[in-house]
């Protein structure tokens, strides 16, 4: 089975479109930021402003000025991050799905390229 170049391009574009929804970036103005996309019970990674530090937590709830969560499901250490210090958040489950999609897509494209090159050499 041979796929055209446009079919391969559509396949890769689909993989990139699925991967774009894992990270949310926030502006400097806290009032404009919408933290409502955070879901309780899901693991997130938060990049902090003016720092290379990344905080990982199991999100619990929002307060007026902070994001509250726990370090892991088994560890009940409470973590609180000020909303004004958050540069971006990343849903870790979506990131794992994204990585799997890249790997599956790359393997699929490699299989298509190999099979199409073998098919053209046999003709």
Coordinates of N, CA and C in Angstrom, one line a residue:
X1 N 0.8 -1.2 0.0 CA 0.0 0.0 0.0 C 0.9 1.2 0.0
X2 N 0.7 2.1 -1.0 CA 1.4 3.3 -1.1 C 0.6 4.5 -0.7
X3 N 1.1 5.4 0.1 CA 0.5 6.6 0.4 C 1.2 7.8 -0.2
X4 N 0.4 8.7 -0.7 CA 1.0 9.9 -1.3 C 1.7 10.8 -0.3
X5 N 2.5 11.7 -0.8 CA 3.1 12.6 0.1 C 2.1 13.5 0.9
X6 N 1.0 13.8 0.2 CA 0.0 14.6 1.0 C -0.6 13.8 2.1
X7 N -0.8 12.5 1.9 CA -1.4 11.7 3.0 C -0.4 11.6 4.1
X8 N 0.9 11.5 3.8 CA 1.9 11.4 4.9 C 1.9 12.8 5.7
X9 N 1.8 13.9 4.9 CA 1.8 15.2 5.5 C 0.6 15.4 6.4
X10 N -0.6 14.9 6.0 CA -1.8 15.0 6.8 C -1.6 14.2 8.1
X11 N -1.0 13.0 8.0 CA -0.8 12.2 9.2 C 0.1 12.9 10.2
X12 N 1.2 13.5 9.7 CA 2.1 14.2 10.6 C 1.5 15.4 11.2
X13 N 0.7 16.1 10.4 CA 0.0 17.3 10.9 C -1.0 17.0 12.0
X14 N -1.7 15.8 11.8 CA -2.6 15.4 12.9 C -1.9 15.1 14.2
X15 N -0.7 14.5 14.1 CA 0.1 14.2 15.3 C 0.5 15.5 16.0
X16 N 0.9 16.5 15.2 CA 1.3 17.8 15.8 C 0.1 18.5 16.4
X17 N -1.1 18.4 15.8 CA -2.3 19.0 16.3 C -2.7 18.4 17.6
X18 N -2.6 17.1 17.7 CA -2.9 16.5 19.0 C -2.0 16.9 20.1
X19 N -0.7 17.1 19.7 CA 0.3 17.4 20.8 C 0.2 18.8 21.3
X20 N -0.5 19.7 20.6 CA -0.5 21.1 21.0 C -1.3 21.4 22.2
X21 N -2.1 20.5 22.7 CA -3.0 20.8 23.8 C -2.4 20.4 25.2
X22 N -1.2 20.1 25.3 CA -0.7 19.6 26.6 C -0.2 20.8 27.5
X23 N 0.3 21.9 26.9 CA 0.9 23.0 27.6 C 0.0 24.2 27.5
X24 N -0.1 24.9 28.7 CA -0.9 26.2 28.7 C 0.1 27.2 29.3
X25 N 0.2 28.3 28.5 CA 1.1 29.4 28.9 C 0.3 30.6 29.5
X26 N 0.9 31.2 30.5 CA 0.1 32.3 31.2 C 0.9 33.6 31.0
X27 N 0.1 34.7 31.0 CA 0.7 36.1 30.9 C 1.2 36.6 32.3
X28 N 1.8 37.8 32.2 CA 2.2 38.4 33.5 C 1.1 39.0 34.3
X29 N 0.0 39.3 33.6 CA -1.2 39.9 34.3 C -2.0 38.7 34.8
X30 N -2.1 38.5 36.1 CA -2.8 37.4 36.7 C -4.2 37.4 36.5
X31 N -4.8 38.6 36.3 CA -6.3 38.8 36.1 C -6.7 38.2 34.8
X32 N -5.8 38.2 33.8 CA -6.1 37.7 32.5 C -6.0 36.2 32.4
X33 N -5.2 35.6 33.3 CA -5.0 34.2 33.2 C -6.2 33.4 33.6
X34 N -6.4 32.3 32.9 CA -7.6 31.5 33.2 C -7.1 30.1 33.7
X35 N -7.2 29.9 34.9 CA -6.7 28.6 35.5 C -7.8 27.6 35.6
X36 N -8.9 27.9 35.0 CA -10.1 27.0 35.1 C -9.9 25.7 34.3
X37 N -8.9 25.6 33.4 CA -8.6 24.4 32.7 C -7.9 23.3 33.5
X38 N -7.4 23.7 34.7 CA -6.8 22.7 35.6 C -7.9 21.8 36.2
X39 N -7.6 20.5 36.2 CA -8.6 19.6 36.7 C -8.1 18.9 37.9
X40 N -8.9 18.8 39.0 CA -8.5 18.2 40.3 C -8.2 16.7 40.1
X41 N -7.1 16.3 40.7 CA -6.8 14.9 40.6 C -5.8 14.6 39.5
X42 N -5.5 15.5 38.7 CA -4.6 15.3 37.5 C -3.2 15.8 37.9
X43 N -2.1 15.1 37.4 CA -0.8 15.6 37.6 C -0.4 16.7 36.7
X44 N 0.2 17.7 37.2 CA 0.7 18.9 36.4 C 2.1 19.2 36.7
X45 N 2.8 19.9 35.8 CA 4.1 20.4 36.0 C 4.0 21.9 35.7
X46 N 4.5 22.7 36.7 CA 4.4 24.2 36.6 C 5.8 24.8 36.5
X47 N 6.0 25.5 35.4 CA 7.2 26.3 35.3 C 7.0 27.6 35.9
X48 N 8.0 28.0 36.7 CA 7.9 29.3 37.4 C 8.6 30.4 36.7
X49 N 8.1 31.6 36.9 CA 8.8 32.8 36.3 C 10.1 33.1 37.0
X50 N 11.0 33.7 36.2 CA 12.3 34.1 36.7 C 13.1 32.9 37.4
X51 N 12.8 31.7 36.9 CA 13.5 30.5 37.5 C 13.5 29.4 36.4
X52 N 14.4 28.5 36.6 CA 14.4 27.3 35.7 C 13.7 26.2 36.4
X53 N 13.2 26.4 37.6 CA 12.6 25.4 38.5 C 11.2 25.0 37.9
X54 N 11.0 23.7 38.0 CA 9.7 23.2 37.7 C 9.1 22.4 38.9
X55 N 7.9 22.8 39.2 CA 7.2 22.1 40.3 C 6.2 21.1 39.8
X56 N 6.3 19.9 40.2 CA 5.3 18.8 39.8 C 4.4 18.6 41.0
X57 N 3.1 18.5 40.7 CA 2.1 18.3 41.7 C 0.9 17.6 41.2
X58 N 0.1 17.0 42.1 CA -1.2 16.5 41.8 C -2.1 17.6 42.2
X59 N -2.8 18.2 41.2 CA -3.6 19.4 41.5 C -4.8 19.1 42.3
X60 N -5.0 20.0 43.3 CA -6.2 19.8 44.2 C -7.2 20.9 44.0
X61 N -6.8 22.2 44.2 CA -7.8 23.2 44.1 C -7.1 24.6 43.9
X62 N -7.9 25.6 43.6 CA -7.4 27.0 43.5 C -7.9 27.8 44.6
X63 N -7.1 28.7 45.1 CA -7.5 29.7 46.0 C -7.5 31.1 45.3
X64 N -7.7 32.1 46.0 CA -7.7 33.5 45.4 C -6.4 33.8 44.7
X65 N -5.3 33.4 45.4 CA -4.0 33.8 44.9 C -3.0 32.7 44.7
X66 N -3.4 31.4 44.8 CA -2.5 30.3 44.7 C -3.1 29.1 44.1
X67 N -2.2 28.2 43.7 CA -2.6 26.9 43.2 C -2.2 25.9 44.2
X68 N -3.1 25.0 44.6 CA -2.8 24.1 45.7 C -2.8 22.6 45.2
X69 N -1.9 21.8 45.7 CA -1.9 20.4 45.3 C -1.0 19.6 46.2
X70 N -0.8 18.4 45.9 CA 0.0 17.4 46.7 C 1.2 16.9 45.8
X71 N 2.3 16.5 46.5 CA 3.4 16.0 45.7 C 3.1 14.8 44.9
X72 N 2.5 13.8 45.5 CA 2.0 12.6 44.8 C 0.8 12.1 45.4
X73 N 0.2 11.0 44.8 CA -1.0 10.4 45.4 C -0.7 9.8 46.8
X74 N 0.5 9.2 46.9 CA 0.8 8.5 48.1 C 1.4 9.4 49.2
X75 N 2.0 10.5 48.7 CA 2.6 11.5 49.7 C 1.7 12.7 49.8
X76 N 1.3 12.9 51.0 CA 0.3 14.0 51.3 C 0.9 15.3 51.6
X77 N 2.2 15.5 51.1 CA 2.8 16.8 51.3 C 2.1 17.9 50.5
X78 N 1.6 18.9 51.1 CA 0.8 19.9 50.5 C 1.8 20.9 49.8
X79 N 1.5 21.3 48.6 CA 2.3 22.3 47.8 C 1.4 23.4 47.4
X80 N 1.9 24.6 47.6 CA 1.1 25.8 47.2 C 2.0 26.7 46.4
X81 N 1.5 27.1 45.2 CA 2.3 28.0 44.3 C 1.5 29.2 44.0
X82 N 2.1 30.4 44.1 CA 1.4 31.6 43.9 C 1.1 31.7 42.4
X83 N -0.1 32.1 42.1 CA -0.5 32.2 40.7 C 0.3 33.2 39.9
X84 N 0.8 34.3 40.5 CA 1.6 35.3 39.8 C 3.0 34.8 39.4
X85 N 3.4 33.7 40.0 CA 4.7 33.1 39.7 C 4.7 32.0 38.7
X86 N 3.5 31.6 38.2 CA 3.4 30.6 37.2 C 3.5 31.1 35.8
X87 N 4.5 30.5 35.1 CA 4.7 30.9 33.7 C 3.9 30.0 32.7
X88 N 3.9 28.7 33.0 CA 3.2 27.8 32.2 C 2.9 26.5 33.0
X89 N 1.8 25.8 32.6 CA 1.5 24.5 33.2 C 1.4 23.5 32.1
X90 N 1.7 22.3 32.5 CA 1.8 21.2 31.5 C 1.0 20.0 32.2
X91 N 0.1 19.5 31.5 CA -0.7 18.3 31.9 C 0.2 17.1 31.6
X92 N 0.7 16.4 32.7 CA 1.7 15.3 32.5 C 1.1 14.1 31.8
X93 N -0.2 13.8 32.0 CA -0.9 12.7 31.3 C -0.9 13.0 29.8
X94 N -1.3 14.2 29.4 CA -1.3 14.5 28.0 C 0.1 14.5 27.4
X95 N 1.1 14.8 28.2 CA 2.4 14.8 27.7 C 2.9 13.4 27.4
X96 N 2.4 12.4 28.2 CA 2.8 11.0 28.0 C 2.0 10.5 26.7
X97 N 0.8 10.9 26.6 CA 0.0 10.5 25.4 C 0.7 11.1 24.1
X98 N 1.1 12.4 24.3 CA 1.8 13.1 23.2 C 3.0 12.4 22.7
X99 N 3.8 11.9 23.7 CA 5.1 11.2 23.4 C 4.8 9.9 22.7
X100 N 3.8 9.2 23.1 CA 3.4 8.0 22.5 C 2.9 8.2 21.1
X101 N 2.1 9.3 20.9 CA 1.7 9.6 19.5 C 2.8 9.9 18.6
X102 N 3.9 10.6 19.1 CA 5.0 10.9 18.3 C 5.7 9.6 17.9
X103 N 5.9 8.7 18.8 CA 6.6 7.4 18.6 C 5.8 6.6 17.6
X104 N 4.5 6.5 17.8 CA 3.7 5.7 16.9 C 3.7 6.3 15.5
X105 N 3.6 7.6 15.4 CA 3.6 8.3 14.1 C 4.9 8.1 13.4
X106 N 6.0 8.2 14.1 CA 7.3 8.1 13.5 C 7.5 6.6 13.0
X107 N 7.1 5.7 13.8 CA 7.2 4.3 13.4 C 6.3 4.0 12.1
X108 N 5.1 4.6 12.2 CA 4.2 4.5 11.0 C 4.7 5.1 9.7
X109 N 5.3 6.3 9.8 CA 5.9 6.9 8.7 C 7.1 6.2 8.2
X110 N 7.9 5.7 9.1 CA 9.1 4.9 8.7 C 8.6 3.6 8.0
X111 N 7.6 2.9 8.5 CA 7.1 1.7 7.8 C 6.6 2.0 6.4
X112 N 5.9 3.2 6.3 CA 5.3 3.5 5.0 C 6.5 3.8 4.0
X113 N 7.5 4.6 4.5 CA 8.6 4.9 3.6 C 9.4 3.6 3.2
X114 N 9.6 2.7 4.1 CA 10.3 1.5 3.8 C 9.5 0.6 2.9
X115 N 8.2 0.5 3.2 CA 7.4 -0.3 2.3 C 7.3 0.3 0.9
X116 N 7.2 1.6 0.8 CA 7.0 2.2 -0.5 C 8.4 2.2 -1.3
X117 N 9.5 2.2 -0.6 CA 10.8 2.1 -1.3 C 11.0 0.7 -1.8
X118 N 10.5 -0.3 -1.0 CA 10.6 -1.7 -1.5 C 9.7 -2.0 -2.6
X119 N 8.5 -1.4 -2.6 CA 7.5 -1.6 -3.7 C 8.0 -1.0 -5.0
X120 N 8.7 0.2 -4.9 CA 9.2 0.8 -6.2 C 10.4 0.1 -6.7
X121 N 11.2 -0.6 -5.8 CA 12.4 -1.3 -6.3 C 12.0 -2.6 -6.9
X122 N 10.9 -3.2 -6.6 CA 10.4 -4.4 -7.1 C 9.8 -4.3 -8.5
X123 N 9.4 -3.1 -8.8 CA 8.7 -2.8 -10.1 C 9.5 -2.9 -11.3

